[in-house]
Amino acid sequence: MQLDPDDERVLAGEMGETRQKMLELLVALGKVFGAERLVPIKSAQVSGASYKTIGKYGLDWLASLDAKAVVPAVLNPIGMARTRWEEMGIDPDFAEKQQAVVAAYERLGIRLDCTCTPYYLYETRFGDHLAWSESSAVSYVNSVIGARTNREGGPSALAAAITGKTACYGLHLDKNRVPQMVIDVHADTSRWTVADYGALGYHAGRLVGNRIPYFRGIQPDMDQLKAIGAAMAATGAVALYHVEGVTPEAQKNHYNVSRLEAVTVEQREISNLFTEIPVDAVALGCPHCSPKELGDIARLLTGKVVSKPLYVFAAQGVIDKNQRVADNIEKSGARVFADTCMVVSPVMEQYHSIMVNSGKAFAYVPNMCGGTARIGTLEDCIRVATE
Ligand code: F3S
């Protein structure tokens, strides 16, 4: 693997032990995956931020590190809203440990935007090389923006933040970004919502596994693209997908997919996922809400009062820029929380059944929160939360 003189000095330990270990990790990964070089990155997004997922050993490891990130780097959602954890009903012992994790990352120069949608906060452009971890964020920036990142683990994303580089393999290379199968959607998608596209992603992820799918027959908007990718990364291991005539690389490259395996998805396979089981809470914002999604929720809640807990999750920076909208949502009794989500916060474990409008949350809530999940459109979620 080609390394420049600065890298050699880092590997010799001249820039400190943490930087040395971090670069060793990236070089080892690069060798495993056949990388010929490292590539500078524009930003990093680091998972392993919720105390619920990393526990004591993860915290001890973070506390042992001593270096600073050299590129903009943000955190994945953590187990609680940093400033409103008491209101969420978070156990003080958990909160103390979660604050310690956050403090450890802050000491390493990681910005405390704890979100799976950093692309709403920091400009990310076509062709940028990144080192991001959270699967839905990885899918979005690769597929919808045309930036380039593998799905990093927490330690390798942190290593990339601290060194400013990542190993150049996998989705950083053109040859690994071409479609590997076709999904033909046979349905009238003209009235499909974010939830329908999330359900499509949920279903398609199981068909695709870790291949790169090329969708035909759909015209999703940005929020709907976000929903497909997040769900497909949950039920499959999809880090990049293309949509004919929609996503940037599909438009630019005019892929010839005529010889690829093609599968068909019918409307009934999507409709079958929408059931009407009773729920005791509703959670929106998986992935974290866009400004438009916050606006839609506020509009649907106008003049209504919630009859069961309604959680809305978004990045703090998005809430700050849309504070009046968030305030309007909260007038209904719903709560808009930053930094966390329905899957990584232990608060959601108190509910037996949670309604969501996200294919990803629909996939993860049963395993991560222990309850059952129901998927419905945003309109249905608001109706159920306020009936
Ligand atoms: Fe984001 Fe949590 Fe969903 S991290 S994608 S809101 S499971």
Tab-separated table of C-alpha atoms and ligand atoms in Angstrom:
chain	number	residue	atom	x	y	z
A	1	MET	CA	0.000	0.000	0.000
A	2	GLN	CA	1.408	3.400	-0.965
A	3	LEU	CA	1.913	5.726	1.995
A	4	ASP	CA	3.251	9.248	1.936
A	5	PRO	CA	6.105	10.457	4.202
A	6	ASP	CA	3.646	12.019	6.676
A	7	ASP	CA	1.885	8.675	7.029
A	8	GLU	CA	5.214	6.950	7.624
A	9	ARG	CA	5.994	9.400	10.425
A	10	VAL	CA	2.588	8.768	11.984
A	11	LEU	CA	3.163	5.011	11.785
A	12	ALA	CA	6.577	5.453	13.413
A	13	GLY	CA	4.804	7.001	16.402
A	14	GLU	CA	6.189	10.516	15.899
A	15	MET	CA	2.694	12.065	16.140
A	16	GLY	CA	1.576	10.242	19.257
A	17	GLU	CA	0.380	6.784	20.099
A	18	THR	CA	-3.328	7.317	19.360
A	19	ARG	CA	-2.684	8.672	15.865
A	20	GLN	CA	-0.267	5.816	15.255
A	21	LYS	CA	-2.811	3.183	16.337
A	22	MET	CA	-5.550	4.816	14.288
A	23	LEU	CA	-3.472	4.810	11.120
A	24	GLU	CA	-2.373	1.238	11.775
A	25	LEU	CA	-6.061	0.297	11.895
A	26	LEU	CA	-6.763	1.972	8.542
A	27	VAL	CA	-3.703	0.430	6.889
A	28	ALA	CA	-4.652	-3.016	8.206
A	29	LEU	CA	-8.192	-2.608	6.865
A	30	GLY	CA	-6.812	-1.402	3.544
A	31	LYS	CA	-4.576	-4.460	3.256
A	32	VAL	CA	-7.481	-6.799	4.000
A	33	PHE	CA	-9.580	-5.189	1.269
A	34	GLY	CA	-6.764	-4.727	-1.258
A	35	ALA	CA	-6.519	-0.924	-1.093
A	36	GLU	CA	-3.543	0.528	-2.953
A	37	ARG	CA	-3.572	3.842	-1.127
A	38	LEU	CA	-5.263	6.036	1.425
A	39	VAL	CA	-7.608	8.793	0.280
A	40	PRO	CA	-8.218	12.129	2.064
A	41	ILE	CA	-11.777	12.492	3.370
A	42	LYS	CA	-14.025	15.554	3.670
A	43	SER	CA	-15.835	14.399	6.816
A	44	ALA	CA	-16.493	11.521	9.178
A	45	GLN	CA	-19.608	10.310	10.947
A	46	VAL	CA	-18.878	8.123	13.933
A	47	SER	CA	-21.184	5.422	15.279
A	48	GLY	CA	-20.800	3.759	18.646
A	49	ALA	CA	-22.119	6.793	20.461
A	50	SER	CA	-25.008	5.414	22.499
A	51	TYR	CA	-24.054	3.990	25.882
A	52	LYS	CA	-26.830	1.468	25.209
A	53	THR	CA	-24.735	-0.022	22.397
A	54	ILE	CA	-21.078	0.497	23.488
A	55	GLY	CA	-21.349	-0.052	27.259
A	56	LYS	CA	-18.482	0.246	29.760
A	57	TYR	CA	-15.784	-1.296	27.549
A	58	GLY	CA	-16.472	1.100	24.716
A	59	LEU	CA	-16.368	4.054	27.094
A	60	ASP	CA	-13.081	2.890	28.657
A	61	TRP	CA	-11.529	2.527	25.179
A	62	LEU	CA	-12.616	6.029	24.139
A	63	ALA	CA	-11.301	7.504	27.377
A	64	SER	CA	-7.889	5.925	26.696
A	65	LEU	CA	-7.425	7.798	23.378
A	66	ASP	CA	-5.531	11.060	23.035
A	67	ALA	CA	-5.759	12.888	19.684
A	68	LYS	CA	-7.992	15.342	17.830
A	69	ALA	CA	-10.075	14.937	14.682
A	70	VAL	CA	-8.566	16.806	11.721
A	71	VAL	CA	-11.713	16.862	9.528
A	72	PRO	CA	-15.324	17.759	10.423
A	73	ALA	CA	-16.677	14.747	12.269
A	74	VAL	CA	-20.066	14.214	13.902
A	75	LEU	CA	-21.588	11.558	16.122
A	76	ASN	CA	-24.348	9.110	15.455
A	77	PRO	CA	-27.485	9.429	17.643
A	78	ILE	CA	-26.932	8.685	21.322
A	79	GLY	CA	-29.268	7.211	23.928
A	80	MET	CA	-30.945	10.461	24.977
A	81	ALA	CA	-31.552	14.119	24.153
A	82	ARG	CA	-28.478	15.801	25.630
A	83	THR	CA	-30.320	18.720	27.216
A	84	ARG	CA	-33.767	17.148	27.749
A	85	TRP	CA	-32.909	13.700	29.056
A	86	GLU	CA	-34.822	14.169	32.318
A	87	GLU	CA	-37.949	15.060	30.387
A	88	MET	CA	-37.481	11.877	28.350
A	89	GLY	CA	-37.543	9.864	31.580
A	90	ILE	CA	-33.948	8.675	31.194
A	91	ASP	CA	-32.460	6.965	34.224
A	92	PRO	CA	-29.870	9.337	35.843
A	93	ASP	CA	-27.278	6.561	36.023
A	94	PHE	CA	-27.612	5.946	32.253
A	95	ALA	CA	-27.519	9.709	31.619
A	96	GLU	CA	-24.268	10.065	33.534
A	97	LYS	CA	-22.624	7.305	31.506
A	98	GLN	CA	-23.990	8.685	28.249
A	99	GLN	CA	-22.621	12.137	29.121
A	100	ALA	CA	-19.235	10.501	29.762
A	101	VAL	CA	-19.298	8.952	26.262
A	102	VAL	CA	-20.174	12.321	24.742
A	103	ALA	CA	-17.424	14.043	26.734
A	104	ALA	CA	-14.896	11.439	25.544
A	105	TYR	CA	-15.818	12.131	21.915
A	106	GLU	CA	-15.749	15.887	22.469
A	107	ARG	CA	-12.214	15.584	23.853
A	108	LEU	CA	-11.289	13.845	20.584
A	109	GLY	CA	-12.587	16.809	18.594
A	110	ILE	CA	-15.813	15.174	17.415
A	111	ARG	CA	-18.679	17.653	16.989
A	112	LEU	CA	-21.659	16.911	19.160
A	113	ASP	CA	-24.243	16.866	16.392
A	114	CYS	CA	-25.612	13.453	17.257
A	115	THR	CA	-27.509	12.623	14.104
A	116	CYS	CA	-27.930	10.128	11.297
A	117	THR	CA	-28.645	13.023	8.898
A	118	PRO	CA	-25.475	15.155	9.011
A	119	TYR	CA	-26.040	15.943	5.318
A	120	TYR	CA	-28.693	18.469	6.451
A	121	LEU	CA	-26.055	20.283	8.526
A	122	TYR	CA	-22.823	20.062	6.537
A	123	GLU	CA	-22.439	20.428	2.808
A	124	THR	CA	-21.680	17.057	1.227
A	125	ARG	CA	-21.075	16.977	-2.514
A	126	PHE	CA	-20.975	14.596	-5.428
A	127	GLY	CA	-17.627	12.775	-5.525
A	128	ASP	CA	-16.555	13.683	-1.960
A	129	HIS	CA	-14.735	10.876	-0.155
A	130	LEU	CA	-16.126	10.349	3.360
A	131	ALA	CA	-15.850	7.907	6.239
A	132	TRP	CA	-19.355	7.551	7.616
A	133	SER	CA	-20.747	4.755	9.748
A	134	GLU	CA	-24.479	4.918	10.161
A	135	SER	CA	-26.054	2.714	7.523
A	136	SER	CA	-28.866	5.053	6.438
A	137	ALA	CA	-26.500	8.027	6.245
A	138	VAL	CA	-24.057	5.945	4.205
A	139	SER	CA	-26.827	4.886	1.844
A	140	TYR	CA	-28.084	8.472	1.437
A	141	VAL	CA	-24.741	10.116	0.706
A	142	ASN	CA	-23.641	7.359	-1.671
A	143	SER	CA	-26.922	7.032	-3.536
A	144	VAL	CA	-28.705	10.382	-3.369
A	145	ILE	CA	-25.717	12.745	-3.265
A	146	GLY	CA	-23.140	10.624	-5.094
A	147	ALA	CA	-20.447	11.019	-2.426
A	148	ARG	CA	-18.304	7.968	-1.611
A	149	THR	CA	-18.072	6.055	1.614
A	150	ASN	CA	-17.921	2.482	2.743
A	151	ARG	CA	-20.037	1.579	5.721
A	152	GLU	CA	-17.449	2.179	8.399
A	153	GLY	CA	-17.464	0.684	11.841
A	154	GLY	CA	-17.270	3.116	14.770
A	155	PRO	CA	-13.507	2.614	15.330
A	156	SER	CA	-12.570	2.943	11.640
A	157	ALA	CA	-14.681	6.109	11.245
A	158	LEU	CA	-13.011	7.547	14.347
A	159	ALA	CA	-9.604	6.561	12.943
A	160	ALA	CA	-10.490	8.352	9.698
A	161	ALA	CA	-11.601	11.464	11.614
A	162	ILE	CA	-8.320	11.557	13.508
A	163	THR	CA	-6.075	10.917	10.493
A	164	GLY	CA	-8.193	12.707	7.859
A	165	LYS	CA	-7.960	9.680	5.561
A	166	THR	CA	-9.486	6.332	4.831
A	167	ALA	CA	-8.352	3.297	2.883
A	168	CYS	CA	-9.332	3.594	-0.785
A	169	TYR	CA	-11.303	0.421	-1.531
A	170	GLY	CA	-14.920	-0.676	-1.986
A	171	LEU	CA	-17.326	2.159	-2.753
A	172	HIS	CA	-14.517	4.695	-3.099
A	173	LEU	CA	-13.746	3.123	-6.487
A	174	ASP	CA	-15.834	3.567	-9.670
A	175	LYS	CA	-15.687	-0.127	-10.537
A	176	ASN	CA	-17.487	-1.071	-7.305
A	177	ARG	CA	-20.390	1.354	-7.746
A	178	VAL	CA	-22.156	-0.213	-10.724
A	179	PRO	CA	-25.587	-1.868	-10.412
A	180	GLN	CA	-25.620	-5.603	-9.721
A	181	MET	CA	-29.333	-6.356	-10.028
A	182	VAL	CA	-32.552	-4.698	-11.154
A	183	ILE	CA	-35.714	-4.182	-9.136
A	184	ASP	CA	-38.767	-3.417	-11.255
A	185	VAL	CA	-41.563	-1.880	-9.217
A	186	HIS	CA	-44.963	-2.701	-10.690
A	187	ALA	CA	-47.297	-0.362	-8.832
A	188	ASP	CA	-48.969	2.991	-9.212
A	189	THR	CA	-46.467	4.923	-7.131
A	190	SER	CA	-47.918	8.351	-7.908
A	191	ARG	CA	-49.520	8.512	-4.458
A	192	TRP	CA	-46.807	6.726	-2.537
A	193	THR	CA	-45.683	8.353	0.693
A	194	VAL	CA	-42.438	8.152	2.664
A	195	ALA	CA	-43.901	5.117	4.458
A	196	ASP	CA	-44.618	3.310	1.171
A	197	TYR	CA	-41.069	3.903	0.023
A	198	GLY	CA	-39.808	2.784	3.436
A	199	ALA	CA	-41.850	-0.392	3.047
A	200	LEU	CA	-40.376	-0.862	-0.434
A	201	GLY	CA	-36.880	-0.567	1.055
A	202	TYR	CA	-37.818	-2.998	3.826
A	203	HIS	CA	-39.005	-5.547	1.264
A	204	ALA	CA	-36.228	-4.912	-1.258
A	205	GLY	CA	-33.442	-5.232	1.327
A	206	ARG	CA	-34.394	-8.863	1.788
A	207	LEU	CA	-34.186	-9.486	-1.950
A	208	VAL	CA	-30.936	-7.658	-2.504
A	209	GLY	CA	-28.678	-8.708	0.397
A	210	ASN	CA	-25.440	-6.792	-0.109
A	211	ARG	CA	-25.743	-6.161	-3.849
A	212	ILE	CA	-26.215	-2.758	-5.509
A	213	PRO	CA	-29.782	-2.560	-6.828
A	214	TYR	CA	-31.011	-0.476	-9.747
A	215	PHE	CA	-34.668	0.488	-9.344
A	216	ARG	CA	-37.018	1.070	-12.233
A	217	GLY	CA	-40.603	2.279	-12.093
A	218	ILE	CA	-40.352	4.757	-9.194
A	219	GLN	CA	-39.947	8.523	-8.950
A	220	PRO	CA	-39.174	9.199	-5.270
A	221	ASP	CA	-38.436	12.676	-3.866
A	222	MET	CA	-35.538	13.324	-1.479
A	223	ASP	CA	-37.334	12.227	1.708
A	224	GLN	CA	-38.652	9.143	-0.053
A	225	LEU	CA	-35.149	8.268	-1.278
A	226	LYS	CA	-33.957	8.616	2.301
A	227	ALA	CA	-36.678	6.192	3.407
A	228	ILE	CA	-35.845	3.531	0.789
A	229	GLY	CA	-32.130	3.559	1.536
A	230	ALA	CA	-32.514	3.487	5.311
A	231	ALA	CA	-34.849	0.493	5.217
A	232	MET	CA	-32.799	-1.394	2.639
A	233	ALA	CA	-29.708	-0.951	4.784
A	234	ALA	CA	-31.650	-2.425	7.719
A	235	THR	CA	-33.118	-5.574	6.164
A	236	GLY	CA	-30.211	-5.960	3.735
A	237	ALA	CA	-26.675	-4.605	3.726
A	238	VAL	CA	-27.192	-2.088	0.957
A	239	ALA	CA	-24.807	0.882	1.072
A	240	LEU	CA	-25.546	2.168	-2.441
A	241	TYR	CA	-28.517	1.960	-4.776
A	242	HIS	CA	-29.507	3.629	-8.002
A	243	VAL	CA	-32.900	4.781	-9.267
A	244	GLU	CA	-33.307	5.100	-13.019
A	245	GLY	CA	-33.551	8.738	-14.046
A	246	VAL	CA	-33.408	9.952	-10.431
A	247	THR	CA	-30.161	9.318	-8.544
A	248	PRO	CA	-27.084	11.192	-9.793
A	249	GLU	CA	-24.905	8.297	-10.898
A	250	ALA	CA	-27.808	6.596	-12.695
A	251	GLN	CA	-28.380	9.838	-14.617
A	252	LYS	CA	-24.715	10.428	-15.360
A	253	ASN	CA	-23.653	6.913	-16.299
A	254	HIS	CA	-26.683	5.530	-18.190
A	255	TYR	CA	-25.918	2.017	-16.944
A	256	ASN	CA	-26.693	-0.875	-19.266
A	257	VAL	CA	-28.579	-3.225	-16.934
A	258	SER	CA	-30.121	-5.469	-19.590
A	259	ARG	CA	-28.078	-8.535	-18.579
A	260	LEU	CA	-28.562	-8.220	-14.830
A	261	GLU	CA	-30.862	-10.410	-12.750
A	262	ALA	CA	-34.189	-8.609	-12.423
A	263	VAL	CA	-36.865	-9.109	-9.770
A	264	THR	CA	-40.309	-7.584	-9.665
A	265	VAL	CA	-42.020	-5.988	-6.683
A	266	GLU	CA	-45.827	-5.789	-6.786
A	267	GLN	CA	-48.086	-3.369	-4.910
A	268	ARG	CA	-49.571	-6.152	-2.769
A	269	GLU	CA	-46.099	-7.037	-1.378
A	270	ILE	CA	-45.858	-3.477	-0.079
A	271	SER	CA	-49.493	-3.211	1.054
A	272	ASN	CA	-49.197	-6.446	3.068
A	273	LEU	CA	-46.710	-4.760	5.426
A	274	PHE	CA	-49.320	-2.204	6.539
A	275	THR	CA	-51.316	-3.825	9.358
A	276	GLU	CA	-53.620	-2.286	11.970
A	277	ILE	CA	-52.374	-3.643	15.296
A	278	PRO	CA	-53.017	-1.512	18.413
A	279	VAL	CA	-50.058	0.636	19.501
A	280	ASP	CA	-49.173	2.483	22.683
A	281	ALA	CA	-46.742	5.052	21.223
A	282	VAL	CA	-45.901	6.649	17.874
A	283	ALA	CA	-42.389	7.607	16.778
A	284	LEU	CA	-41.406	9.668	13.723
A	285	GLY	CA	-38.029	10.720	12.394
A	286	CYS	CA	-36.145	7.598	11.335
A	287	PRO	CA	-33.859	8.732	9.753
A	288	HIS	CA	-33.988	12.094	11.551
A	289	CYS	CA	-36.592	14.437	10.061
A	290	SER	CA	-35.819	16.825	7.248
A	291	PRO	CA	-37.123	20.401	7.543
A	292	LYS	CA	-39.970	19.434	5.191
A	293	GLU	CA	-40.919	16.422	7.306
A	294	LEU	CA	-41.018	18.592	10.433
A	295	GLY	CA	-43.285	21.010	8.572
A	296	ASP	CA	-45.598	18.202	7.454
A	297	ILE	CA	-45.900	16.902	11.029
A	298	ALA	CA	-46.650	20.397	12.359
A	299	ARG	CA	-49.324	20.920	9.704
A	300	LEU	CA	-51.036	17.603	10.452
A	301	LEU	CA	-50.990	18.306	14.200
A	302	THR	CA	-52.477	21.788	13.944
A	303	GLY	CA	-55.376	22.099	16.410
A	304	LYS	CA	-54.907	18.529	17.707
A	305	VAL	CA	-53.842	17.084	21.041
A	306	VAL	CA	-52.045	13.771	21.361
A	307	SER	CA	-53.773	10.931	23.197
A	308	LYS	CA	-50.673	8.736	23.352
A	309	PRO	CA	-46.944	9.508	23.369
A	310	LEU	CA	-45.782	10.933	20.044
A	311	TYR	CA	-42.021	11.284	19.619
A	312	VAL	CA	-40.402	13.196	16.770
A	313	PHE	CA	-36.640	12.951	16.217
A	314	ALA	CA	-34.421	15.356	14.290
A	315	ALA	CA	-30.907	16.785	14.355
A	316	GLN	CA	-30.468	19.675	16.795
A	317	GLY	CA	-29.252	21.893	13.949
A	318	VAL	CA	-32.427	21.182	11.955
A	319	ILE	CA	-34.616	21.879	15.010
A	320	ASP	CA	-32.739	25.124	15.713
A	321	LYS	CA	-33.385	26.373	12.190
A	322	ASN	CA	-37.061	25.370	12.415
A	323	GLN	CA	-37.726	26.213	16.054
A	324	ARG	CA	-41.199	27.679	15.447
A	325	VAL	CA	-42.220	24.525	13.607
A	326	ALA	CA	-40.886	22.363	16.451
A	327	ASP	CA	-42.736	24.550	18.978
A	328	ASN	CA	-45.954	24.099	17.007
A	329	ILE	CA	-45.499	20.332	17.044
A	330	GLU	CA	-44.987	20.412	20.814
A	331	LYS	CA	-48.192	22.431	21.339
A	332	SER	CA	-50.040	19.179	20.606
A	333	GLY	CA	-48.251	17.409	23.452
A	334	ALA	CA	-45.875	15.632	21.047
A	335	ARG	CA	-42.177	15.924	21.838
A	336	VAL	CA	-39.419	16.846	19.397
A	337	PHE	CA	-36.116	15.448	20.600
A	338	ALA	CA	-32.628	15.859	19.168
A	339	ASP	CA	-29.530	13.662	19.529
A	340	THR	CA	-31.364	10.357	19.848
A	341	CYS	CA	-34.001	8.167	18.229
A	342	MET	CA	-36.625	5.493	18.794
A	343	VAL	CA	-34.106	2.714	18.256
A	344	VAL	CA	-31.055	3.796	20.267
A	345	SER	CA	-32.846	5.327	23.262
A	346	PRO	CA	-33.730	2.972	26.137
A	347	VAL	CA	-36.887	5.055	26.712
A	348	MET	CA	-38.725	3.265	23.938
A	349	GLU	CA	-38.337	-0.095	25.689
A	350	GLN	CA	-41.283	0.787	27.963
A	351	TYR	CA	-43.753	0.415	25.062
A	352	HIS	CA	-45.249	-2.859	23.859
A	353	SER	CA	-46.060	-1.688	20.355
A	354	ILE	CA	-44.767	1.349	18.461
A	355	MET	CA	-46.148	2.848	15.264
A	356	VAL	CA	-43.664	4.361	12.809
A	357	ASN	CA	-43.662	5.675	9.255
A	358	SER	CA	-40.171	4.304	8.608
A	359	GLY	CA	-39.205	0.993	7.033
A	360	LYS	CA	-35.956	1.035	8.987
A	361	ALA	CA	-37.639	1.577	12.369
A	362	PHE	CA	-40.207	-1.058	11.396
A	363	ALA	CA	-37.294	-3.497	10.979
A	364	TYR	CA	-35.318	-2.478	14.084
A	365	VAL	CA	-37.896	-1.719	16.780
A	366	PRO	CA	-38.716	-5.400	17.500
A	367	ASN	CA	-35.059	-6.335	18.043
A	368	MET	CA	-33.717	-3.170	19.609
A	369	CYS	CA	-36.702	-2.088	21.727
A	370	GLY	CA	-38.329	-5.440	22.429
A	371	GLY	CA	-41.818	-4.406	21.269
A	372	THR	CA	-43.776	-4.979	18.094
A	373	ALA	CA	-43.803	-2.409	15.317
A	374	ARG	CA	-46.494	-1.156	12.965
A	375	ILE	CA	-45.800	0.859	9.854
A	376	GLY	CA	-48.238	3.469	8.601
A	377	THR	CA	-48.283	6.669	6.606
A	378	LEU	CA	-47.502	9.930	8.367
A	379	GLU	CA	-51.207	10.825	8.208
A	380	ASP	CA	-52.134	7.512	9.863
A	381	CYS	CA	-49.428	7.926	12.518
A	382	ILE	CA	-50.798	11.352	13.439
A	383	ARG	CA	-54.392	10.049	13.404
A	384	VAL	CA	-53.486	7.149	15.717
A	385	ALA	CA	-51.516	9.449	18.049
A	386	THR	CA	-54.419	11.891	18.354
A	387	GLU	CA	-57.582	9.732	18.174
B	1	F3S	FE1	-31.350	7.269	12.498
B	1	F3S	FE2	-32.045	5.942	14.632
B	1	F3S	FE3	-33.288	5.519	12.380
B	1	F3S	S1	-29.996	6.360	13.977
B	1	F3S	S2	-31.801	5.910	10.812
B	1	F3S	S3	-33.282	7.438	13.537
B	1	F3S	S4	-32.653	3.969	13.813
